[in-house]
Amino acid sequence: MLAAVTMAAVPLVAFAAPANAATEYANCTALRADYPHGVGKTGAVDSTSGTPVTNFYVDDDLYNANTKSDRDKDGIACEKA
């Protein structure tokens, strides 16, 4: 009986599963298959001489995994109207 009481007093420790890493896409064609207007970081504004893209997907981790695809360094990777 004492063993049952002792076991009940031991706190259970749970560990959170690690978050999934953001996907790194090989190129813009692959990224746009999932995000047709591109992926940007919070607060990014499309730098263009024409109409800026405003409907890109905002996700800082996903953008950071794909910064190589942000050719104009405006905070949006693979933007497309």
PDB file of C-alpha atoms in Angstrom:
ATOM      1  CA  MET A   1       0.000   0.000   0.000  1.00  0.00           C
ATOM      2  CA  LEU A   2       2.857   2.368   0.795  1.00  0.00           C
ATOM      3  CA  ALA A   3       4.340   1.793  -2.679  1.00  0.00           C
ATOM      4  CA  ALA A   4       1.084   2.821  -4.329  1.00  0.00           C
ATOM      5  CA  VAL A   5       0.958   6.052  -2.334  1.00  0.00           C
ATOM      6  CA  THR A   6       4.620   6.808  -3.076  1.00  0.00           C
ATOM      7  CA  MET A   7       4.125   6.289  -6.808  1.00  0.00           C
ATOM      8  CA  ALA A   8       1.104   8.577  -6.794  1.00  0.00           C
ATOM      9  CA  ALA A   9       3.191  11.366  -5.256  1.00  0.00           C
ATOM     10  CA  VAL A  10       5.818  11.274  -8.025  1.00  0.00           C
ATOM     11  CA  PRO A  11       5.074  14.052 -10.507  1.00  0.00           C
ATOM     12  CA  LEU A  12       4.880  13.140 -14.147  1.00  0.00           C
ATOM     13  CA  VAL A  13       7.177  15.073 -16.421  1.00  0.00           C
ATOM     14  CA  ALA A  14       6.084  15.579 -19.999  1.00  0.00           C
ATOM     15  CA  PHE A  15       8.310  16.950 -22.709  1.00  0.00           C
ATOM     16  CA  ALA A  16       6.933  18.857 -25.649  1.00  0.00           C
ATOM     17  CA  ALA A  17       7.707  17.391 -29.019  1.00  0.00           C
ATOM     18  CA  PRO A  18      10.095  19.558 -31.015  1.00  0.00           C
ATOM     19  CA  ALA A  19       8.376  21.872 -33.465  1.00  0.00           C
ATOM     20  CA  ASN A  20       8.594  20.903 -37.095  1.00  0.00           C
ATOM     21  CA  ALA A  21      11.301  22.781 -38.910  1.00  0.00           C
ATOM     22  CA  ALA A  22      10.139  25.107 -41.652  1.00  0.00           C
ATOM     23  CA  THR A  23      10.409  23.603 -45.127  1.00  0.00           C
ATOM     24  CA  GLU A  24      13.330  24.746 -47.246  1.00  0.00           C
ATOM     25  CA  TYR A  25      12.257  24.730 -50.884  1.00  0.00           C
ATOM     26  CA  ALA A  26      14.709  24.038 -53.714  1.00  0.00           C
ATOM     27  CA  ASN A  27      13.463  26.973 -55.809  1.00  0.00           C
ATOM     28  CA  CYS A  28      10.572  29.395 -56.327  1.00  0.00           C
ATOM     29  CA  THR A  29       8.659  26.966 -58.532  1.00  0.00           C
ATOM     30  CA  ALA A  30       8.540  24.483 -55.652  1.00  0.00           C
ATOM     31  CA  LEU A  31       7.659  27.161 -53.080  1.00  0.00           C
ATOM     32  CA  ARG A  32       4.880  28.633 -55.238  1.00  0.00           C
ATOM     33  CA  ALA A  33       3.287  25.191 -55.584  1.00  0.00           C
ATOM     34  CA  ASP A  34       2.353  25.573 -51.892  1.00  0.00           C
ATOM     35  CA  TYR A  35       2.338  29.395 -51.601  1.00  0.00           C
ATOM     36  CA  PRO A  36       1.333  30.907 -54.989  1.00  0.00           C
ATOM     37  CA  HIS A  37       2.090  34.523 -53.998  1.00  0.00           C
ATOM     38  CA  GLY A  38       5.301  33.837 -52.074  1.00  0.00           C
ATOM     39  CA  VAL A  39       6.268  33.848 -48.405  1.00  0.00           C
ATOM     40  CA  GLY A  40       7.250  36.891 -46.390  1.00  0.00           C
ATOM     41  CA  LYS A  41       8.317  37.853 -42.930  1.00  0.00           C
ATOM     42  CA  THR A  42       6.202  39.972 -40.608  1.00  0.00           C
ATOM     43  CA  GLY A  43       6.091  43.598 -41.740  1.00  0.00           C
ATOM     44  CA  ALA A  44       7.562  42.950 -45.195  1.00  0.00           C
ATOM     45  CA  VAL A  45       6.566  45.228 -48.075  1.00  0.00           C
ATOM     46  CA  ASP A  46       7.093  44.254 -51.706  1.00  0.00           C
ATOM     47  CA  SER A  47       9.588  46.562 -53.385  1.00  0.00           C
ATOM     48  CA  THR A  48       8.515  46.970 -56.975  1.00  0.00           C
ATOM     49  CA  SER A  49       7.962  49.707 -59.512  1.00  0.00           C
ATOM     50  CA  GLY A  50       4.549  48.232 -60.316  1.00  0.00           C
ATOM     51  CA  THR A  51       1.697  47.048 -58.137  1.00  0.00           C
ATOM     52  CA  PRO A  52       3.127  45.455 -54.985  1.00  0.00           C
ATOM     53  CA  VAL A  53       2.167  41.934 -53.951  1.00  0.00           C
ATOM     54  CA  THR A  54       0.237  42.117 -50.676  1.00  0.00           C
ATOM     55  CA  ASN A  55      -1.329  38.659 -50.457  1.00  0.00           C
ATOM     56  CA  PHE A  56       1.831  36.654 -49.785  1.00  0.00           C
ATOM     57  CA  TYR A  57       1.829  34.149 -46.910  1.00  0.00           C
ATOM     58  CA  VAL A  58       3.378  35.589 -43.726  1.00  0.00           C
ATOM     59  CA  ASP A  59       5.546  33.175 -41.725  1.00  0.00           C
ATOM     60  CA  ASP A  60       8.885  34.273 -40.281  1.00  0.00           C
ATOM     61  CA  ASP A  61      10.284  30.748 -39.868  1.00  0.00           C
ATOM     62  CA  LEU A  62       9.285  29.699 -43.379  1.00  0.00           C
ATOM     63  CA  TYR A  63      10.736  32.908 -44.832  1.00  0.00           C
ATOM     64  CA  ASN A  64      13.987  32.433 -42.891  1.00  0.00           C
ATOM     65  CA  ALA A  65      14.316  28.909 -44.298  1.00  0.00           C
ATOM     66  CA  ASN A  66      13.998  30.332 -47.831  1.00  0.00           C
ATOM     67  CA  THR A  67      15.839  33.669 -47.736  1.00  0.00           C
ATOM     68  CA  LYS A  68      17.986  32.519 -50.660  1.00  0.00           C
ATOM     69  CA  SER A  69      14.866  32.907 -52.813  1.00  0.00           C
ATOM     70  CA  ASP A  70      14.391  36.582 -51.885  1.00  0.00           C
ATOM     71  CA  ARG A  71      16.331  38.062 -54.798  1.00  0.00           C
ATOM     72  CA  ASP A  72      15.474  41.709 -54.094  1.00  0.00           C
ATOM     73  CA  LYS A  73      15.931  41.380 -50.300  1.00  0.00           C
ATOM     74  CA  ASP A  74      12.569  42.986 -49.486  1.00  0.00           C
ATOM     75  CA  GLY A  75      11.526  40.351 -46.945  1.00  0.00           C
ATOM     76  CA  ILE A  76       9.357  38.363 -49.372  1.00  0.00           C
ATOM     77  CA  ALA A  77      10.616  35.213 -51.072  1.00  0.00           C
ATOM     78  CA  CYS A  78       9.252  34.275 -54.501  1.00  0.00           C
ATOM     79  CA  GLU A  79       6.606  37.016 -54.597  1.00  0.00           C
ATOM     80  CA  LYS A  80       4.274  36.878 -57.558  1.00  0.00           C
ATOM     81  CA  ALA A  81       1.050  38.749 -58.227  1.00  0.00           C
TER      82      ALA A  81
END
